[in-house]
């Protein structure tokens, strides 16, 4: 088991994934201890679900993709406030840039407010670092599909596990280099191919390299390029469930994303407070200060508001697409599983 | 003869001929003729090359700049674009040519991206060789590349495979000066670490970058001191130069200085505590002559002997 954290944050309740069920018949507003005629108690199901989730905990698998040195590991560590990703921080002599893309998955259990999250960070060292990067996204696409296949095999098993271990990638953070110009050809190619199989959240890395003006211009440019090239990043327009979703997500899609972020695991004293930041001769960059960078927006988005949705879209859309294709290829039949008890990797 | 006597400092003592004044004559003729210098700039797009060049020479070499989008870059190959600007300072004229290499390192497959660059450098050598061997040698124009600023990404952990391959292929053809632009992306510690990594990797791969010459004994003290400081810079502390470029003026403590304004502070281009911009500029300016000489005596001669051996002349 990895690092365990207990915090009494006011936001702890927000970590519990909210149910997306909306009541069919609007309930009459009631007090908690109402014994009034007409109160059934159906709304207590939310509390039941919350208790259940707290007991079972949940899986979250996040993949990071981008050239080496863009701060991927630091960002993930900052997101989850713990050393969940081993920093490459300069390759050691023995650890050169891999010649092909490698997939490295590391799991940790983090706890907050009584809720346990089994977080798996999937790193992709070697992506985009070679002289010839043709098709370097293929190992990544392969890995993602392999997780769908694993889940599918488990699903079609006769004697199924009560809770299928979920290794599917729920979220893929794609790191864009802050050149200030435009996307690079490799960025386009990757996102074109992978946005069809996984939720991609593009982020602009090391955003402390740009002034406010440069940042705004660059974000606009990137958004336009993504649109012109038909790349649907998460939250995808076609999966907005209702008007409420659409309004909220439109704002995120058209104004906030891609999030321009800065990561850090070092603390400094600023105005009497300890803050995460980067210290330079000309000032301290505060990671969680919204006037400095958009890290807090990314964190809230991925963890505090859209965590459950990321999982649902992965399950209901991406996985189903994969499943349908597999069944079709197989002539409508589920894939054969010979073994009744597969040796699943322990996720801890 | 009388001219020499007139301008020399020494009295007309016995044994004094007067050719000690020759350097002054050379100097005067050069000033009249003006200097030519060609600087090549190589690096992935978005590393701050153009901004740095504009900052170094206080000019705008790229007034109508068009930045292509990613989709366009997919099809693009490496281009060579040369812009020439005449700079005059205290009566000294410099005809500076900046050779840009847009498209370098942008493609998904960058395997051939320095072929075009090598070809360009060789072509200039070829032309010079041809002119030198010709009948009329009065007006040979020297378009050979005297110096190449190679830009290393500040976002990486050190040299990329492409950086290594490029420098290995070009260190025998041109003076390479490695530069890290957009250095304000790094904290001081990160900067030191990156410089050390780059230097280690350069030595590991046997890459020969441009070395400052030792100051000759008869140079004046100021020049010697400058060189000494610069040579110290060429130790693991300063090479590669970590620089920041900007042509925006920002007001700091009542003065207008060139810099970049962030919510957390102002980065000053000409502040030696912020970056190595001044060192780079000093190096370039005080060593233009030497860069030209090394190009002539080493890189060009190598090319020439290879060429002549091949054609069996």
XYZ file of C-alpha atoms in Angstrom:
661
model
C 0.000 0.000 0.000
C 1.260 3.469 -0.775
C 1.122 6.700 1.203
C -2.032 7.162 3.226
C -3.326 10.610 3.945
C -6.147 11.680 6.182
C -7.284 15.226 5.865
C -10.146 17.106 7.302
C -10.795 19.264 4.354
C -14.022 21.065 3.968
C -14.071 19.755 0.474
C -14.012 16.141 1.562
C -17.620 15.642 0.721
C -16.921 16.749 -2.807
C -14.546 13.869 -3.264
C -17.360 11.382 -3.004
C -18.636 10.936 -6.509
C -22.034 12.406 -6.799
C -24.816 10.316 -8.086
C -26.072 11.425 -11.448
C -29.547 10.164 -10.877
C -32.120 12.860 -10.958
C -35.513 12.181 -9.353
C -38.273 11.557 -11.810
C -40.929 13.137 -9.622
C -39.862 16.253 -7.763
C -39.976 15.568 -4.023
C -41.671 17.851 -1.622
C -39.086 19.677 0.454
C -39.007 18.122 3.903
C -37.101 18.406 7.141
C -34.699 15.683 8.169
C -36.791 14.294 10.957
C -40.058 14.652 9.126
C -42.701 12.165 10.026
C -45.102 13.999 7.833
C -47.455 12.161 5.620
C -45.984 11.896 2.166
C -42.310 11.441 3.051
C -41.086 8.044 1.957
C -37.360 8.296 2.474
C -36.213 7.561 -1.045
C -33.742 10.376 -0.884
C -31.774 8.527 1.715
C -30.417 6.426 -1.080
C -27.842 9.098 -1.667
C -26.550 8.597 1.836
C -26.544 4.834 1.326
C -24.540 5.140 -1.850
C -22.126 7.428 -0.156
C -21.615 4.997 2.687
C -21.143 2.150 0.234
C -18.556 4.055 -1.794
C -16.699 4.941 1.347
C -16.573 1.285 2.297
C -15.536 -0.097 -1.044
C -13.437 2.804 -2.163
C -12.959 3.325 -5.868
C -10.435 2.963 -8.645
C -9.089 5.794 -10.677
C -6.592 5.319 -13.465
C -4.892 8.336 -14.930
C -2.423 8.264 -17.790
C 0.111 10.993 -18.541
C 1.513 11.510 -22.008
C 4.055 14.018 -23.270
C 7.713 14.583 -24.089
C 10.161 14.047 -21.286
C 10.791 17.041 -19.105
C 7.348 18.623 -19.390
C 6.672 18.123 -15.698
C 4.232 15.225 -15.931
C 5.314 13.412 -12.794
C 5.562 16.608 -10.793
C 2.076 17.595 -11.857
C 0.521 14.289 -10.896
C 2.256 14.413 -7.533
C 0.929 17.925 -7.045
C -2.595 16.882 -8.072
C -2.786 14.147 -5.511
C -0.562 15.833 -2.960
C 1.605 12.780 -2.612
C 4.503 11.063 -4.330
C 2.371 8.886 -6.545
C 4.573 9.276 -9.570
C 8.261 8.562 -9.516
C 9.961 11.673 -10.814
C 12.426 11.112 -13.545
C 14.004 14.475 -12.575
C 16.806 14.075 -15.042
C 17.657 10.666 -16.262
C 20.441 9.031 -14.329
C 23.390 7.767 -16.258
C 21.921 4.287 -16.317
C 18.441 5.483 -17.110
C 18.553 6.929 -20.597
C 15.526 7.925 -22.607
C 13.984 4.612 -23.657
C 14.296 3.775 -27.342
C 10.617 2.921 -27.615
C 7.614 4.055 -25.689
C 7.245 2.199 -22.412
C 4.117 1.887 -20.341
C 4.646 2.014 -16.595
C 1.698 1.695 -14.225
C 2.164 2.418 -10.539
C -0.632 2.034 -8.037
C -1.177 3.792 -4.720
C -3.975 3.886 -2.191
C -4.837 7.372 -1.020
C -7.342 8.074 1.674
C -9.196 11.258 2.401
C -12.170 11.847 4.683
C -12.751 8.155 5.072
C -12.834 7.584 1.329
C -10.237 5.303 -0.189
C -9.040 5.814 -3.727
C -6.916 3.281 -5.505
C -5.047 5.552 -7.820
C -3.002 4.175 -10.668
C -0.731 6.512 -12.569
C 0.275 5.264 -15.982
C 3.422 6.855 -17.307
C 4.555 6.674 -20.919
C 8.275 7.420 -20.987
C 9.832 7.692 -24.405
C 6.820 9.242 -26.087
C 7.896 11.958 -28.503
C 11.541 11.869 -27.491
C 13.066 10.070 -30.440
C 14.334 11.552 -33.661
C 11.747 9.494 -35.476
C 8.494 9.507 -33.574
C 6.310 7.928 -36.192
C 3.532 5.870 -34.720
C 4.872 6.315 -31.225
C 1.286 6.448 -30.001
C 0.665 2.841 -30.992
C 1.974 1.230 -27.785
C -0.281 3.595 -25.870
C -3.354 2.776 -27.913
C -2.507 -0.879 -27.525
C -2.295 -0.594 -23.755
C -5.643 1.162 -23.528
C -7.346 -1.456 -25.647
C -5.735 -4.233 -23.645
C -7.400 -2.901 -20.512
C -10.767 -2.882 -22.269
C -10.108 -6.443 -23.370
C -9.245 -7.476 -19.819
C -12.484 -6.010 -18.553
C -14.486 -7.590 -21.357
C -13.042 -11.019 -20.667
C -13.993 -10.665 -17.026
C -17.469 -9.498 -17.925
C -18.248 -12.427 -20.157
C -16.970 -14.931 -17.665
C -19.514 -17.405 -16.412
C -18.348 -17.121 -12.832
C -17.802 -13.388 -12.597
C -16.044 -11.536 -9.850
C -18.366 -9.453 -7.725
C -16.382 -6.374 -8.482
C -14.417 -6.452 -11.690
C -11.042 -4.844 -11.139
C -10.986 -1.767 -13.316
C -7.662 -1.085 -14.978
C -9.172 0.900 -17.827
C -7.704 4.324 -18.385
C -10.268 6.855 -17.167
C -8.352 9.939 -18.052
C -5.370 10.776 -20.234
C -3.581 14.029 -19.518
C -1.807 15.139 -22.676
C 1.007 17.603 -22.086
C 1.460 20.350 -24.634
C 4.825 22.073 -24.793
C 4.464 25.799 -24.022
C 6.091 27.049 -27.189
C 3.673 29.901 -27.519
C 3.329 29.167 -31.215
C 0.964 26.298 -31.958
C 0.551 22.600 -31.455
C 3.226 20.333 -32.835
C 2.473 17.796 -35.550
C 2.940 14.976 -33.053
C 0.364 16.524 -30.685
C -2.208 16.532 -33.464
C -1.498 12.984 -34.519
C -1.659 11.635 -30.996
C -4.863 13.368 -30.073
C -6.537 12.499 -33.368
C -5.922 8.810 -32.822
C -6.454 8.563 -29.108
C -9.449 10.849 -28.543
C -11.511 8.076 -30.065
C -10.591 5.525 -27.425
C -9.956 7.456 -24.237
C -10.844 10.734 -22.480
C -8.096 13.163 -23.348
C -7.558 16.263 -21.253
C -4.953 18.520 -22.896
C -2.870 20.614 -20.521
C -0.263 23.232 -21.246
C 2.775 22.283 -19.247
C 5.258 24.559 -17.481
C 2.952 27.487 -18.001
C 5.173 29.801 -15.967
C 7.082 30.330 -19.172
C 4.357 32.521 -20.603
C 3.073 35.953 -19.687
C -0.688 36.370 -19.288
C -1.002 37.699 -22.811
C 1.020 34.911 -24.347
C -0.997 32.378 -22.398
C -4.346 33.691 -23.595
C -3.185 33.826 -27.206
C -1.671 30.381 -27.079
C -4.767 28.821 -25.528
C -6.957 30.394 -28.177
C -4.701 29.130 -30.894
C -4.602 25.619 -29.494
C -8.386 25.508 -29.070
C -8.835 26.607 -32.640
C -6.381 24.050 -33.954
C -8.084 21.259 -32.037
C -11.437 22.339 -33.392
C -10.257 22.688 -36.976
C -8.768 19.210 -36.812
C -11.899 17.671 -35.351
C -10.310 16.596 -32.093
C -12.848 16.034 -29.335
C -11.161 16.310 -25.985
C -12.943 15.621 -22.702
C -15.616 16.754 -21.919
C -16.826 15.778 -25.351
C -19.708 17.782 -26.737
C -21.665 14.746 -27.838
C -21.800 13.299 -24.349
C -23.323 16.273 -22.592
C -26.359 14.770 -20.946
C -28.546 17.782 -20.511
C -28.650 21.514 -20.751
C -27.097 21.916 -17.335
C -24.135 19.801 -18.399
C -23.860 21.576 -21.696
C -23.746 25.031 -20.175
C -21.198 24.062 -17.593
C -19.049 22.134 -20.033
C -19.292 24.729 -22.775
C -17.734 27.247 -20.486
C -14.929 24.847 -19.628
C -14.363 23.852 -23.246
C -14.400 27.327 -24.695
C -12.728 29.342 -21.997
C -10.749 27.324 -19.523
C -9.271 24.480 -21.487
C -6.571 23.651 -22.170
C -5.522 24.346 -18.569
C -2.183 26.119 -18.362
C -0.549 24.518 -15.349
C 2.491 24.616 -13.161
C 3.390 21.837 -10.761
C 5.558 21.740 -7.673
C 6.190 19.659 -4.600
C 8.167 22.332 -2.761
C 6.681 24.692 -0.217
C 7.572 28.311 0.406
C 6.433 30.998 2.777
C 4.389 33.702 1.058
C 2.580 36.373 3.054
C 2.704 34.232 6.130
C 1.269 31.164 4.426
C 2.962 27.980 3.309
C 2.268 27.519 -0.380
C 3.346 25.101 -3.074
C 5.475 26.948 -5.531
C 8.584 27.625 -7.541
C 11.178 30.078 -6.350
C 12.999 32.211 -8.908
C 15.200 35.293 -8.532
C 12.307 37.431 -9.684
C 9.494 36.024 -7.576
C 7.693 32.976 -6.273
C 5.212 31.253 -8.548
C 2.322 29.937 -6.480
C 0.871 26.770 -7.901
C -2.546 27.111 -6.308
C -2.904 30.815 -7.009
C -5.353 31.328 -9.828
C -3.718 34.566 -10.904
C -0.492 32.640 -11.472
C -1.657 29.497 -13.212
C -4.636 27.235 -13.695
C -3.544 24.263 -11.650
C -6.410 24.690 -9.187
C -8.881 24.648 -12.074
C -7.444 21.404 -13.380
C -7.469 19.857 -9.951
C -11.060 20.827 -9.268
C -12.096 19.664 -12.697
C -10.465 16.252 -12.605
C -10.889 15.450 -8.937
C -13.625 17.524 -7.404
C -16.273 17.766 -10.089
C -15.730 15.414 -12.989
C -14.038 12.383 -11.493
C -17.109 10.217 -11.576
C -18.071 11.433 -15.017
C -14.660 10.538 -16.359
C -15.205 6.990 -15.158
C -18.731 6.848 -16.517
C -17.823 8.096 -19.961
C -15.000 5.567 -20.042
C -17.371 2.766 -19.089
C -20.497 3.757 -20.937
C -18.971 5.144 -24.087
C -15.374 4.159 -24.785
C -15.606 0.687 -23.328
C -18.951 0.018 -24.965
C -17.560 1.107 -28.320
C -14.723 -1.329 -27.881
C -17.044 -4.087 -26.743
C -19.439 -3.599 -29.632
C -16.577 -3.735 -32.100
C -15.202 -6.897 -30.518
C -18.566 -8.600 -30.526
C -19.145 -7.577 -34.116
C -15.778 -8.899 -35.179
C -16.636 -12.115 -33.441
C -19.908 -12.447 -35.279
C -21.965 -11.138 -32.392
C -20.628 -13.721 -29.978
C -18.748 -12.916 -26.803
C -15.051 -13.796 -26.856
C -14.339 -17.297 -25.584
C -12.815 -17.614 -22.192
C -11.270 -20.998 -21.508
C -10.227 -20.398 -17.933
C -12.860 -19.849 -15.292
C -10.423 -18.279 -12.911
C -7.965 -15.942 -14.505
C -4.977 -14.978 -12.519
C -5.592 -11.296 -12.093
C -2.714 -9.094 -11.058
C -3.140 -7.826 -7.574
C -3.710 -4.134 -7.908
C -2.132 -3.305 -4.588
C 56.840 56.029 -44.720
C 56.157 59.512 -43.503
C 52.582 58.514 -42.753
C 53.798 55.835 -40.396
C 56.152 58.185 -38.616
C 53.432 60.713 -38.263
C 51.014 58.492 -36.419
C 53.338 56.428 -34.318
C 53.868 57.060 -30.690
C 57.522 56.351 -30.513
C 60.170 58.946 -31.020
C 62.389 58.677 -33.989
C 64.975 56.566 -32.174
C 67.623 54.642 -33.954
C 66.519 51.235 -35.085
C 62.873 52.072 -35.085
C 61.290 51.211 -38.395
C 57.684 51.999 -37.715
C 55.758 48.949 -38.748
C 54.509 48.647 -35.204
C 51.832 50.900 -36.477
C 50.550 48.252 -38.824
C 47.700 47.115 -36.554
C 46.337 50.641 -36.584
C 46.390 50.661 -40.353
C 44.640 47.305 -40.518
C 42.139 48.563 -38.018
C 41.492 51.700 -40.009
C 41.068 49.800 -43.265
C 38.732 47.297 -41.653
C 36.628 50.021 -40.179
C 36.332 51.547 -43.628
C 35.541 48.236 -45.239
C 33.120 47.124 -42.559
C 32.709 43.638 -41.179
C 30.659 40.723 -42.390
C 29.338 38.126 -40.050
C 26.992 35.219 -40.591
C 25.187 33.714 -37.655
C 23.087 30.586 -38.037
C 20.282 29.837 -35.629
C 19.066 26.267 -35.151
C 16.427 24.778 -32.873
C 12.877 23.510 -32.655
C 10.177 26.081 -33.188
C 8.982 27.862 -30.103
C 12.275 27.911 -28.218
C 12.636 31.684 -28.345
C 15.202 31.957 -31.126
C 13.736 34.929 -32.985
C 13.075 36.866 -29.833
C 16.633 36.311 -28.711
C 18.149 37.408 -32.022
C 16.038 40.526 -32.030
C 17.100 41.246 -28.464
C 20.784 40.676 -29.169
C 20.922 43.039 -32.086
C 18.215 45.438 -30.953
C 16.393 45.041 -34.199
C 13.360 43.350 -35.668
C 14.601 40.862 -38.193
C 11.218 39.259 -38.582
C 8.671 42.012 -39.128
C 6.048 40.066 -41.038
C 6.298 36.793 -39.302
C 3.882 34.036 -40.119
C 3.669 31.167 -37.692
C 2.235 28.027 -39.289
C -0.159 25.747 -37.463
C 0.569 22.152 -36.590
C -1.269 20.710 -39.575
C 0.861 22.759 -41.936
C 4.010 21.753 -40.153
C 3.314 18.099 -40.857
C 4.135 18.555 -44.519
C 6.861 21.134 -44.152
C 10.538 20.370 -44.591
C 13.408 22.388 -43.208
C 13.832 25.775 -44.892
C 16.855 28.019 -44.934
C 16.025 31.694 -44.608
C 18.723 34.312 -44.538
C 18.078 37.906 -43.515
C 20.741 40.567 -43.678
C 20.841 43.720 -41.651
C 23.413 46.512 -41.528
C 24.283 47.682 -38.065
C 26.488 50.672 -37.422
C 27.953 51.584 -34.088
C 30.568 54.316 -33.481
C 31.609 54.353 -37.073
C 32.007 50.595 -37.301
C 29.766 48.936 -39.830
C 28.621 45.387 -39.441
C 26.809 43.505 -42.161
C 25.100 40.804 -40.184
C 23.389 37.865 -41.831
C 21.169 35.689 -39.704
C 20.417 32.297 -41.184
C 17.239 30.820 -39.820
C 16.208 27.178 -40.135
C 12.437 26.982 -39.690
C 11.039 23.508 -39.653
C 13.987 21.988 -37.846
C 12.859 19.358 -35.379
C 9.166 19.975 -35.920
C 8.228 16.966 -37.972
C 7.162 13.712 -36.402
C 10.094 12.095 -38.140
C 13.075 14.422 -37.920
C 15.621 12.031 -39.325
C 16.632 14.113 -42.324
C 16.146 17.515 -40.877
C 19.749 18.529 -40.716
C 20.672 17.409 -44.200
C 19.438 20.718 -45.567
C 21.495 22.593 -43.024
C 24.687 20.675 -43.758
C 24.111 21.277 -47.430
C 23.765 24.995 -46.896
C 26.976 25.245 -44.916
C 28.856 23.182 -47.477
C 27.468 25.295 -50.285
C 28.894 28.447 -48.715
C 32.264 26.748 -48.332
C 32.047 25.565 -51.917
C 31.302 29.040 -53.158
C 34.177 30.512 -51.228
C 36.502 27.822 -52.501
C 35.444 28.575 -56.014
C 35.883 32.321 -55.570
C 39.226 31.836 -53.893
C 40.479 29.759 -56.776
C 39.187 32.156 -59.377
C 41.006 34.808 -61.374
C 39.344 37.899 -59.988
C 39.710 37.755 -56.235
C 39.163 41.380 -55.398
C 35.663 41.164 -54.094
C 35.211 37.788 -52.494
C 32.117 37.852 -50.381
C 32.325 35.730 -47.284
C 28.963 34.105 -46.746
C 30.344 31.229 -44.755
C 28.587 30.512 -41.515
C 30.849 31.824 -38.761
C 28.808 30.764 -35.788
C 25.832 28.546 -35.040
C 23.660 29.106 -31.994
C 22.136 25.746 -31.189
C 19.053 26.034 -29.028
C 18.467 23.461 -26.345
C 14.995 23.136 -24.914
C 14.653 24.409 -21.346
C 11.777 21.995 -20.872
C 13.794 18.817 -21.159
C 16.193 17.008 -18.905
C 19.261 17.571 -21.064
C 20.142 16.918 -24.671
C 17.610 15.151 -26.834
C 18.672 12.455 -29.293
C 18.199 14.977 -32.112
C 20.455 17.526 -30.373
C 23.243 14.980 -30.061
C 22.984 13.859 -33.661
C 22.956 17.393 -34.962
C 25.953 18.529 -32.990
C 27.947 15.449 -33.891
C 27.243 16.055 -37.565
C 28.007 19.758 -37.487
C 30.833 20.312 -35.017
C 33.369 19.785 -37.757
C 31.736 22.325 -40.026
C 30.801 25.268 -37.896
C 31.450 26.838 -34.503
C 28.668 25.594 -32.264
C 27.546 27.682 -29.310
C 24.839 25.911 -27.290
C 22.150 28.201 -25.915
C 19.199 27.636 -23.609
C 16.570 30.266 -24.302
C 13.378 30.907 -22.314
C 15.582 30.393 -19.279
C 12.951 32.023 -17.086
C 11.227 28.671 -17.130
C 13.869 27.351 -14.749
C 14.724 28.015 -11.141
C 18.401 28.648 -10.498
C 18.921 25.115 -9.253
C 17.204 23.612 -12.276
C 19.345 25.782 -14.505
C 22.579 24.574 -12.928
C 21.429 21.010 -13.178
C 20.468 21.345 -16.823
C 23.759 23.018 -17.734
C 25.725 20.310 -15.996
C 23.726 17.587 -17.725
C 24.229 19.194 -21.119
C 27.960 19.591 -20.577
C 28.282 16.012 -19.392
C 26.428 14.755 -22.409
C 28.475 16.920 -24.757
C 31.707 15.520 -23.405
C 30.295 12.002 -23.312
C 29.555 12.134 -27.014
C 32.817 13.807 -27.939
C 31.094 16.893 -29.279
C 33.407 19.836 -29.918
C 31.740 23.137 -29.162
C 33.353 26.534 -29.684
C 36.115 27.289 -27.196
C 37.210 30.764 -26.230
C 40.832 31.426 -27.106
C 43.262 32.474 -24.392
C 43.932 36.191 -24.417
C 47.270 36.966 -26.047
C 49.882 38.473 -23.821
C 49.936 41.766 -25.638
C 46.239 42.449 -25.413
C 45.250 45.219 -23.088
C 44.310 44.469 -19.524
C 40.649 45.132 -19.986
C 40.373 42.637 -22.795
C 42.375 40.104 -20.827
C 40.112 40.499 -17.832
C 37.017 40.200 -19.978
C 38.349 37.060 -21.540
C 39.260 35.659 -18.170
C 35.735 36.213 -16.916
C 34.304 34.750 -20.065
C 36.601 31.764 -19.959
C 35.384 31.168 -16.452
C 31.951 31.256 -17.957
C 32.902 28.536 -20.316
C 33.316 26.217 -17.397
C 30.322 24.297 -16.049
C 28.895 27.485 -14.653
C 27.772 29.214 -17.758
C 27.902 27.131 -20.847
C 25.423 26.618 -22.311
C 24.283 30.232 -21.982
C 20.871 30.349 -20.306
C 19.221 33.429 -21.744
C 15.983 35.332 -21.856
C 15.027 37.536 -24.748
C 12.574 40.370 -24.916
C 11.980 43.587 -26.749
C 9.241 44.761 -24.460
C 10.012 47.673 -22.215
C 8.832 47.457 -18.645
C 9.124 50.064 -15.965
C 11.053 48.892 -12.917
C 11.904 51.296 -10.115
C 11.385 54.263 -12.365
C 13.593 52.930 -15.171
C 12.478 51.436 -18.418
C 14.180 48.099 -18.968
C 13.736 45.194 -21.321
C 12.007 42.309 -19.668
C 9.035 40.077 -19.226
C 6.184 40.909 -16.905
C 4.655 38.070 -14.919
C 2.051 38.138 -12.137
C 4.815 37.089 -9.769
C 7.542 39.459 -10.829
C 9.573 40.954 -13.627
C 12.356 39.124 -15.421
C 15.064 41.516 -16.570
C 16.929 40.634 -19.730
C 20.057 42.582 -18.890
C 20.270 41.557 -15.256
C 23.145 39.100 -14.833
C 21.436 37.628 -11.791
C 18.454 36.701 -13.924
C 20.167 35.183 -16.937
C 23.287 35.046 -19.126
C 22.098 37.395 -21.847
C 24.835 39.970 -21.290
C 27.478 37.258 -21.248
C 26.256 35.855 -24.527
C 26.215 39.243 -26.137
C 29.684 40.091 -24.849
C 31.016 36.768 -26.049
C 29.614 37.222 -29.500
C 30.698 40.783 -29.896
C 34.227 40.456 -28.558
C 34.868 37.249 -30.414
C 33.440 37.905 -33.827
C 36.938 38.109 -35.164
C 37.991 34.866 -33.580
C 34.844 33.080 -34.735
C 35.672 34.133 -38.263
C 39.254 32.994 -37.916
C 38.355 29.587 -36.587
C 35.855 29.199 -39.408
C 38.566 30.073 -41.903
C 41.490 28.200 -40.349
C 39.700 25.110 -39.134
C 36.292 24.393 -40.609
C 36.934 25.846 -44.054
C 40.357 24.289 -44.343
C 38.903 20.908 -43.392
C 36.281 21.288 -46.069
C 38.823 22.459 -48.600
C 41.246 19.633 -48.064
C 38.443 17.079 -48.194
C 37.122 18.603 -51.384
C 40.458 18.820 -53.096
C 41.353 15.286 -52.074
C 38.110 14.067 -53.582
C 38.504 15.755 -56.919
C 42.123 14.694 -56.921
C 43.278 18.168 -57.814
